[in-house]
Short mmCIF file of C-alpha atoms and ligand atoms in Angstrom, two decimals:
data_model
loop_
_atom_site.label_atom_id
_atom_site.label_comp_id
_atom_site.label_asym_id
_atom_site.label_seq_id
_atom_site.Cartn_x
_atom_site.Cartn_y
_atom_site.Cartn_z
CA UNK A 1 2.63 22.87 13.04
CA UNK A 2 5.56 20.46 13.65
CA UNK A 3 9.38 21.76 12.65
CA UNK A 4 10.58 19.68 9.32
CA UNK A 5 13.56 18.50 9.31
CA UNK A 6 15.67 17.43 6.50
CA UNK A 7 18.79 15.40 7.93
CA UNK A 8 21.91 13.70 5.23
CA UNK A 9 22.87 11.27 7.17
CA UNK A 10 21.06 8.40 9.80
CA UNK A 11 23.63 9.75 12.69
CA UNK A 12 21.83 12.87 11.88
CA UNK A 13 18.10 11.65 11.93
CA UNK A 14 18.72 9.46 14.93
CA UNK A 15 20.21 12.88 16.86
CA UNK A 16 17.31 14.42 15.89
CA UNK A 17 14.42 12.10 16.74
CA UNK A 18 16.53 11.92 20.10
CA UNK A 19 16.55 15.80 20.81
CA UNK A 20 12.75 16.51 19.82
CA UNK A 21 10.08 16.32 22.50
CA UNK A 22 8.10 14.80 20.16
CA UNK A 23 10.08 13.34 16.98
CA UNK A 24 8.35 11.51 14.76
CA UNK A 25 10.20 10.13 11.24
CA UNK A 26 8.56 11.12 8.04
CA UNK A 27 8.84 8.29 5.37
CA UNK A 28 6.43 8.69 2.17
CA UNK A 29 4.10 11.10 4.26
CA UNK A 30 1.20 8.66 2.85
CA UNK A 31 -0.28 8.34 6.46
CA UNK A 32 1.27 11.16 8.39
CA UNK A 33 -0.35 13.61 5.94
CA UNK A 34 -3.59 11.71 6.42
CA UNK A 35 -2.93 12.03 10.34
CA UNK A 36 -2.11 16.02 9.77
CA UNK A 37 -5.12 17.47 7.57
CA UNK A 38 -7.32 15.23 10.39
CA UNK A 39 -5.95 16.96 13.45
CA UNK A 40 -4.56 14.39 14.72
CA UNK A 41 -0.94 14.82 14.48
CA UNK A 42 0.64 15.41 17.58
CA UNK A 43 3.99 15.68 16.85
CA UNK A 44 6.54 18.53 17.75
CA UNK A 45 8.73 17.60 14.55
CA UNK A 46 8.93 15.59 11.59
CA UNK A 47 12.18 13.61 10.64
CA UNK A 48 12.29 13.63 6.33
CA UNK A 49 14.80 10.51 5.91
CA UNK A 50 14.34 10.70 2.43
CA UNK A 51 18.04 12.55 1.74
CA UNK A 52 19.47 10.20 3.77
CA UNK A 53 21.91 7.71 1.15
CA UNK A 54 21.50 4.09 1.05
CA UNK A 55 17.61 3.69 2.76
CA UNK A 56 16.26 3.16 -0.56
CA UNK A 57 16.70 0.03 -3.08
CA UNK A 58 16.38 -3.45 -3.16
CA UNK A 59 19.50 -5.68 -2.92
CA UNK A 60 19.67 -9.50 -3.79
CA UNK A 61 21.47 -10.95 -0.83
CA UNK A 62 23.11 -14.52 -0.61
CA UNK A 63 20.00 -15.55 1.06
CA UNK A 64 17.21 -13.46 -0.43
CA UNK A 65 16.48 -10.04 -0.46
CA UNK A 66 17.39 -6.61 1.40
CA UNK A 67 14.79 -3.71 0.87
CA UNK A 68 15.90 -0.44 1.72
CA UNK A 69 13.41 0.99 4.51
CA UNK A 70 12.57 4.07 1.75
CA UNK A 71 11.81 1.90 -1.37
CA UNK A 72 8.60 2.72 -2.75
CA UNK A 73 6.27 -0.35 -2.20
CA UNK A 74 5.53 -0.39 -5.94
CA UNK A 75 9.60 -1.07 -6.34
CA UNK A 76 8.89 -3.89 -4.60
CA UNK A 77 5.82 -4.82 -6.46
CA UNK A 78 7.19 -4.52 -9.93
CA UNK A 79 11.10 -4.90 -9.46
CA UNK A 80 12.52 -7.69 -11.44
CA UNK A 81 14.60 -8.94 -8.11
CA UNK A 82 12.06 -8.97 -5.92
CA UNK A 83 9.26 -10.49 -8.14
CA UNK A 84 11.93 -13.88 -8.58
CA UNK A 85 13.56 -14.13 -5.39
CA UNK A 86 10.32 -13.32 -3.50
CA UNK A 87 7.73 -13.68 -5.54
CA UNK A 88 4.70 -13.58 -3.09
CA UNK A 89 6.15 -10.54 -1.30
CA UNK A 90 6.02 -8.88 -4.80
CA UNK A 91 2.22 -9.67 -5.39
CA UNK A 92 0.94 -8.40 -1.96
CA UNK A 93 2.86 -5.39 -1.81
CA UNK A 94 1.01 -4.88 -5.03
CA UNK A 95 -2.40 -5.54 -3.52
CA UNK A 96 -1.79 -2.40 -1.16
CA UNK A 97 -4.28 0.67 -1.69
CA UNK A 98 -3.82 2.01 -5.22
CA UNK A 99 -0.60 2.85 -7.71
CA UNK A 100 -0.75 6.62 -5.99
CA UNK A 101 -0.14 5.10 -2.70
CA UNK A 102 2.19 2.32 -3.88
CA UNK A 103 4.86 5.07 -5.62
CA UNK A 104 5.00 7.22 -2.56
CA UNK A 105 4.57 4.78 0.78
CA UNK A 106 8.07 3.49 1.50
CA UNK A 107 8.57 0.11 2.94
CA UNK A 108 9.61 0.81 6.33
CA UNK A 109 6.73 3.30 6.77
CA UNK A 110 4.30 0.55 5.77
CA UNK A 111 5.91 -1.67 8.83
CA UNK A 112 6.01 1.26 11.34
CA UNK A 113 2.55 2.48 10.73
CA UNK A 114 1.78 -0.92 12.42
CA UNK A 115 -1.68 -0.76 11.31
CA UNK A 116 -3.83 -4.20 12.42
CA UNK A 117 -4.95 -4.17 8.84
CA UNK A 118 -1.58 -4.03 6.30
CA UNK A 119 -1.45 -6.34 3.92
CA UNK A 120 2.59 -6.82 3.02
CA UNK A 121 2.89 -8.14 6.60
CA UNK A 122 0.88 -11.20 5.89
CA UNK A 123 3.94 -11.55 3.35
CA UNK A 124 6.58 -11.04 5.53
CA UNK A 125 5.61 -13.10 7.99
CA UNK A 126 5.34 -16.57 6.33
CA UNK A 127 8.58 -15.48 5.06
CA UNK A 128 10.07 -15.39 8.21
CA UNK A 129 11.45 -11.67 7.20
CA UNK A 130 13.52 -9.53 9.58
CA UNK A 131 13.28 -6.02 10.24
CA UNK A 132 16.56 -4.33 10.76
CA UNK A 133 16.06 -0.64 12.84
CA UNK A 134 18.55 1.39 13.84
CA UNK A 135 18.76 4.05 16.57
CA UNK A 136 21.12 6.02 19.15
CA UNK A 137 22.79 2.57 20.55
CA UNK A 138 22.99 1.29 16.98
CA UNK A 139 21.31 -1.13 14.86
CA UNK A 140 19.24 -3.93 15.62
CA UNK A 141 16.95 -6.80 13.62
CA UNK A 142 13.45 -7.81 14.79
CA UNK A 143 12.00 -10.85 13.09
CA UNK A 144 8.27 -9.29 11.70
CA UNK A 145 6.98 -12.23 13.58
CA UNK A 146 7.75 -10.76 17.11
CA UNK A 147 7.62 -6.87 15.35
CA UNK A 148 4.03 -6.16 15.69
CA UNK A 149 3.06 -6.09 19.81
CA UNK A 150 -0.10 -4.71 20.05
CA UNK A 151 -3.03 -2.37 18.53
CA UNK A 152 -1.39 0.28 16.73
CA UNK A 153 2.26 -0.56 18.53
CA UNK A 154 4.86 -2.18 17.23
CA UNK A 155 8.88 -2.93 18.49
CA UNK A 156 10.30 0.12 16.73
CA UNK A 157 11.73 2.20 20.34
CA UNK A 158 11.46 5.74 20.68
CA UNK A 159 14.53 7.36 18.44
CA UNK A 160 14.66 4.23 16.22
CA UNK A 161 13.97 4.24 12.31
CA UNK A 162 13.51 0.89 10.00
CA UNK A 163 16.36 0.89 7.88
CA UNK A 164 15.72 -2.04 6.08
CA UNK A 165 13.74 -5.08 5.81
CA UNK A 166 15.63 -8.66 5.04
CA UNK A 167 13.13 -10.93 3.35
CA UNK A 168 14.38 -15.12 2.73
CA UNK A 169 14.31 -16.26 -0.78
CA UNK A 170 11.34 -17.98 -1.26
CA UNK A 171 11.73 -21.52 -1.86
CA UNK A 172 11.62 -22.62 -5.56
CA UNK A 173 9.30 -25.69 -5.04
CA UNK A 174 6.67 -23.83 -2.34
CA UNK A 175 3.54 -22.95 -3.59
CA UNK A 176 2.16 -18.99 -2.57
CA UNK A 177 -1.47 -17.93 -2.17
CA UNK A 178 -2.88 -14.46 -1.41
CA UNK A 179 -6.44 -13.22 -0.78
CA UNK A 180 -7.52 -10.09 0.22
CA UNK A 181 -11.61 -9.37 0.62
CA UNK A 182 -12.17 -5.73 0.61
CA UNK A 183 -16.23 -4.65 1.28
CA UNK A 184 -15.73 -1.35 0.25
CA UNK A 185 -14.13 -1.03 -2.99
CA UNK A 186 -11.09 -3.18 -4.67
CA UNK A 187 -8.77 -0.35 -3.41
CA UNK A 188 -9.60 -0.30 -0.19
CA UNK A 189 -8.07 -1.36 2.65
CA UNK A 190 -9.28 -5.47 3.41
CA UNK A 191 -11.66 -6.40 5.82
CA UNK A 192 -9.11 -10.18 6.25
CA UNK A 193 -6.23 -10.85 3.90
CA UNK A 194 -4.56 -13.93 4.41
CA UNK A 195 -0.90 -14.87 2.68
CA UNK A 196 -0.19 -19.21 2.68
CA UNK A 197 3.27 -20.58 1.58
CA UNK A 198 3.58 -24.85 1.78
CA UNK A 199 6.81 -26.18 0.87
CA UNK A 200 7.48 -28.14 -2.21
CA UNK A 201 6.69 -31.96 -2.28
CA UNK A 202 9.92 -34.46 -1.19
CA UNK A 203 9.71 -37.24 -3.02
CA UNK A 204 11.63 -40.44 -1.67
CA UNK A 205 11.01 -44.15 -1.52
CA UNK A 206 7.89 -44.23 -2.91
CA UNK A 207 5.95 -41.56 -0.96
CA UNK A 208 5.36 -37.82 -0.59
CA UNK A 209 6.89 -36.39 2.77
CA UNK A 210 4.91 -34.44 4.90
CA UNK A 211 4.26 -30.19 4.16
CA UNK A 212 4.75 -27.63 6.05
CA UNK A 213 2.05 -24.44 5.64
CA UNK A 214 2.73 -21.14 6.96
CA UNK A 215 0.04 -18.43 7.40
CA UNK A 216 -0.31 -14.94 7.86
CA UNK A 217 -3.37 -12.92 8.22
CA UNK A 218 -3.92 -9.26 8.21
CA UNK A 219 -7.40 -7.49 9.56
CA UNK A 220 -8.44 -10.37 11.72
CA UNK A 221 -7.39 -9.83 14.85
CA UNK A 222 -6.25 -5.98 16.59
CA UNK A 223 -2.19 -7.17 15.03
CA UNK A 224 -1.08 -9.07 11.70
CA UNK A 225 -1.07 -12.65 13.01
CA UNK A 226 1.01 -15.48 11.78
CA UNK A 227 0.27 -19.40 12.52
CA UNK A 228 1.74 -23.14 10.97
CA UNK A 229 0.81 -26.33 10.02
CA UNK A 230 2.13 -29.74 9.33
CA UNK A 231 0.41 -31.64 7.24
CA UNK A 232 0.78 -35.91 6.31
CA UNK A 233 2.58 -36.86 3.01
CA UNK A 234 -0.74 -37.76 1.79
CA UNK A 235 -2.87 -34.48 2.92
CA UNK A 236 -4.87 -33.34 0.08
CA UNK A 237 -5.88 -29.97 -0.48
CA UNK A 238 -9.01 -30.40 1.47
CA UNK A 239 -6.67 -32.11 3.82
CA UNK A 240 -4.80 -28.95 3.89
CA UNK A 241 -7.93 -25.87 4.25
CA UNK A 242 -9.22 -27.37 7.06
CA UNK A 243 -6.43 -28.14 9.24
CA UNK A 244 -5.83 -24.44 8.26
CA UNK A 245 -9.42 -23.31 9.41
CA UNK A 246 -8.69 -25.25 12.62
CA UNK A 247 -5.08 -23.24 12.88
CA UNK A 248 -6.60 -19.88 12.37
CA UNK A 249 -9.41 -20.63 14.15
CA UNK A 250 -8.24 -19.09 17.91
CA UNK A 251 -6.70 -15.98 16.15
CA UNK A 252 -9.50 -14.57 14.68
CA UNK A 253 -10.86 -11.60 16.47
CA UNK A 254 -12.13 -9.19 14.32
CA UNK A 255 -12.38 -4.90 15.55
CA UNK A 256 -15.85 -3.80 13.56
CA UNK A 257 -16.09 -0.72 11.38
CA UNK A 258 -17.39 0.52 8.59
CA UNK A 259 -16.28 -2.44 6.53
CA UNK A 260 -18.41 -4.97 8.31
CA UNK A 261 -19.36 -6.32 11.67
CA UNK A 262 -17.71 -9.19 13.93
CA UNK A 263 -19.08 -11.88 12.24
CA UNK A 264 -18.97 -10.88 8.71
CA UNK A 265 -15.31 -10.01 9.09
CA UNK A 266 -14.77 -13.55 10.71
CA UNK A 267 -16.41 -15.56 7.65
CA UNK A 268 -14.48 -13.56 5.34
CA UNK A 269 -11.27 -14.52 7.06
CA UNK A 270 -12.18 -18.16 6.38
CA UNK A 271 -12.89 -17.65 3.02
CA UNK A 272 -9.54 -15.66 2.48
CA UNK A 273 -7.55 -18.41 4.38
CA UNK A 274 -9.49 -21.44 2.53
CA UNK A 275 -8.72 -19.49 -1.12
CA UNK A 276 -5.34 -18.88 -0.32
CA UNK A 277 -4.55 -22.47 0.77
CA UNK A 278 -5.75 -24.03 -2.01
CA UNK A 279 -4.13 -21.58 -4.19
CA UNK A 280 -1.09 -22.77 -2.85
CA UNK A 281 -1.74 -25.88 -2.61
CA UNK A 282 -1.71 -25.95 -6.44
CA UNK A 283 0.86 -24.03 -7.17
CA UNK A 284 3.29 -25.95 -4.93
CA UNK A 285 5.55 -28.59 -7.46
CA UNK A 286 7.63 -31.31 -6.45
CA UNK A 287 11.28 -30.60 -5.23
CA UNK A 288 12.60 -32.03 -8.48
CA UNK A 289 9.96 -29.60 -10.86
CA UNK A 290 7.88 -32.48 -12.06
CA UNK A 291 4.10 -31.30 -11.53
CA UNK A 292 5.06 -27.51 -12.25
CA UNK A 293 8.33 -27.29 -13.76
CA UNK A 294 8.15 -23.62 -11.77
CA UNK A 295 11.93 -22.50 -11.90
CA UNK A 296 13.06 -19.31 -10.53
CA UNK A 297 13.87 -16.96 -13.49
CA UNK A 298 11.78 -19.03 -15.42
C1 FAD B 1 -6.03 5.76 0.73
C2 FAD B 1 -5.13 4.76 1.42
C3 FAD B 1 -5.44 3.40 1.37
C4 FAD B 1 -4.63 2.47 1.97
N1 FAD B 1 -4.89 1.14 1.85
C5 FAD B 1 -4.01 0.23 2.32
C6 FAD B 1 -4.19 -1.16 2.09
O1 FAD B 1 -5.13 -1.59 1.46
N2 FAD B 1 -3.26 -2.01 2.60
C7 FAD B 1 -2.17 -1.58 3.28
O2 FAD B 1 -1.34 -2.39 3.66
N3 FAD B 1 -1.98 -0.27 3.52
C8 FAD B 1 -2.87 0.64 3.05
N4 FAD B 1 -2.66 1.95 3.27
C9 FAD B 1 -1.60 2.36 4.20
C10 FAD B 1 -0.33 2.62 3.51
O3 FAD B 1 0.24 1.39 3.22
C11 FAD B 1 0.50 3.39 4.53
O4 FAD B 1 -0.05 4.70 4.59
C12 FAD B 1 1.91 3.50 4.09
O5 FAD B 1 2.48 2.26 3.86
C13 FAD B 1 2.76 4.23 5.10
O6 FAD B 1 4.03 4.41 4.52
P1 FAD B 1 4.68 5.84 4.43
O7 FAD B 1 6.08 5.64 3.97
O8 FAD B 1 3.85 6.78 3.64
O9 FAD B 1 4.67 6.22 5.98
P2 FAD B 1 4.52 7.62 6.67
O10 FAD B 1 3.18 8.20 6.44
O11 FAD B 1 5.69 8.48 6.37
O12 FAD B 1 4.65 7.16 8.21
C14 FAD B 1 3.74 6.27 8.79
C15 FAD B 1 4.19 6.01 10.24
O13 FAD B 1 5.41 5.29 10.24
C16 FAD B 1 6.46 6.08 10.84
N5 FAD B 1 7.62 5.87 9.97
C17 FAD B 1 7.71 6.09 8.63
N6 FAD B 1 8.88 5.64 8.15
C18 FAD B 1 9.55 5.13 9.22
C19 FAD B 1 10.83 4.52 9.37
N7 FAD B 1 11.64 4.27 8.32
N8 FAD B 1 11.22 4.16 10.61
C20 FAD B 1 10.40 4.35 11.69
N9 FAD B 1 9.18 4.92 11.61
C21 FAD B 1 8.77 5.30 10.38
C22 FAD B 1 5.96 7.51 10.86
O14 FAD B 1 6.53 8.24 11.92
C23 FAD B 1 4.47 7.27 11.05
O15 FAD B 1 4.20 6.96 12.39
C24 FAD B 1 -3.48 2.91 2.69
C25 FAD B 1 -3.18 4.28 2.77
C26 FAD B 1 -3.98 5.20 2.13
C27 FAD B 1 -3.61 6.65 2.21
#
């Protein structure tokens, strides 16, 4: 059985995770638990950073949000800050597993599980979030789009812990889409999910200026994966899913499981990338508020 340890203060954890043979940081426990009653735990000791002051809370910034690494995912799901500044990282981290899981996975464990198949990454990465980690030569940020590296692997170095993730306002005239296709059950983890976020229409002598779509996927390929796409002033929205198709197109590479084979997890990330463009695509309003009147706070 790995040694628990219970350290105050980050100085403390990061001394710690340095010293052990083994050290691993224990966030909610959500997975590591999982990992323990399957025998597959092969740590020498667990780092609680749950005493440690300041991890946990969400913080409106100047330009958007900062969510401590420990902050519940349903904080971020259901907190009033997070659901205006960044409205679309609110409704996937509510798509994640089930309330249970929600009120006891933290934030930065979600990130450092670096599991292929997490859905708030699809989030963070069309909102060009940062991941701030900290460790014995002090802190550093890692945008989420360089933070996942491989299957399973992500940037965080041995003796670093996420301390926080920094997530841009969302801007007030982009439209959001998310779609997650589980084949299980609604709860379970998706077999794609797919996040899209197009900028608000500029309107100016006469004519709509082109739109700029961000993507990010989740299940589709053995990492999160995050493309974009500029689109003509006068795409349309069928304009807009197939120019995404054609994006996503060379990142899909499906792992099969239980949930469903190569090719039924391929068409299923087309139809979770087609649903969440044109979910987008409609909520987007102009920059002055004229086809939605959508209005932060609002
Ligand atoms: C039944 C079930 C269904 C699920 N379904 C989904 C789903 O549909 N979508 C989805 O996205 N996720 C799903 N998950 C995964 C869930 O999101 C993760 O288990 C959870 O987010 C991990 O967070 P945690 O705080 O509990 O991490 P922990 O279990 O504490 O840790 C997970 C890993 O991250 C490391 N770690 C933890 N915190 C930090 C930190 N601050 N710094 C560095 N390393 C750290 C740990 O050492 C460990 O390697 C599911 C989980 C369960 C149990």
């Amino acid at each position: 059985m790995p040694v628990l340890h219970r350290p105050e203060t980050l100085d403390e954890a990061c001394a710690l995770l340095a010293e052990c043979d083994h050290g691993m940081v224990y966030g909610g426990g959500t997975a590591v638990q999982i990992l323990s009653k399957q025998g597959v735990l092969f740590a020498s000791d667990l780092v609680d950073i749950s005493r440690i002051p300041g991890l946990s809370g969400i913080k409106e910034t100047a330009d958007g949000l900062r969510i401590g690494a420990m902050t519940p995912l349903r904080a971020v799901e259901t907190g009033s800050a997070a659901r205006r500044v960044a409205p679309l990282a609110a409704r996937v981290y509510g798509h994640v597993a089930n309330p249970r899981v929600r009120n006891t996975a933290s934030v930065g464990g979600n990130l450092a599980h670096g599991d292929y198949r997490l859905d708030p990454p699809t989030a963070l990465l069309v909102l060009d979030a940062v991941v701030e980690l900290t460790g014995p030569s002090g802190a550093r940020r890692v945008p989420v789009r360089e933070f996942f590296v491989g299957f399973q692997e992500t940037a965080v170095r041995p003796g670093e812990i996420v301390t926080a993730v920094e997530v841009p306002a969302q801007p007030e005239a982009a439209g959001a889409g998310f779609t997650k296709l589980s084949s299980l059950s609604a709860n379970d983890w998706p077999c794609a999910s797919a996040a899209a976020l197009v900028d608000g229409r500029a309107r100016g002598l006469g004519r709509r200026g082109p739109a700029h779509l961000r993507l990010g996927l989740g299940a589709v390929a053995s990492t999160p994966v995050f493309t974009e796409v500029e689109l003509p002033g006068d795409a349309t929205a069928d304009d807009a899913a197939e120019a995404a198709r054609t994006a996503v197109e060379p990142l899909i590479d499906p792992i099969p499981d239980v949930r469903g084979g190569v090719e039924y997890k391929t068409r299923l990330a087309f139809v979770a990338v087609d649903e969440a463009v044109r979910s987008a695509w409609k909520e987007r309003s102009d920059e002055r508020g004229f086809l939605s009147g959508r209005r932060r706070g609002r």
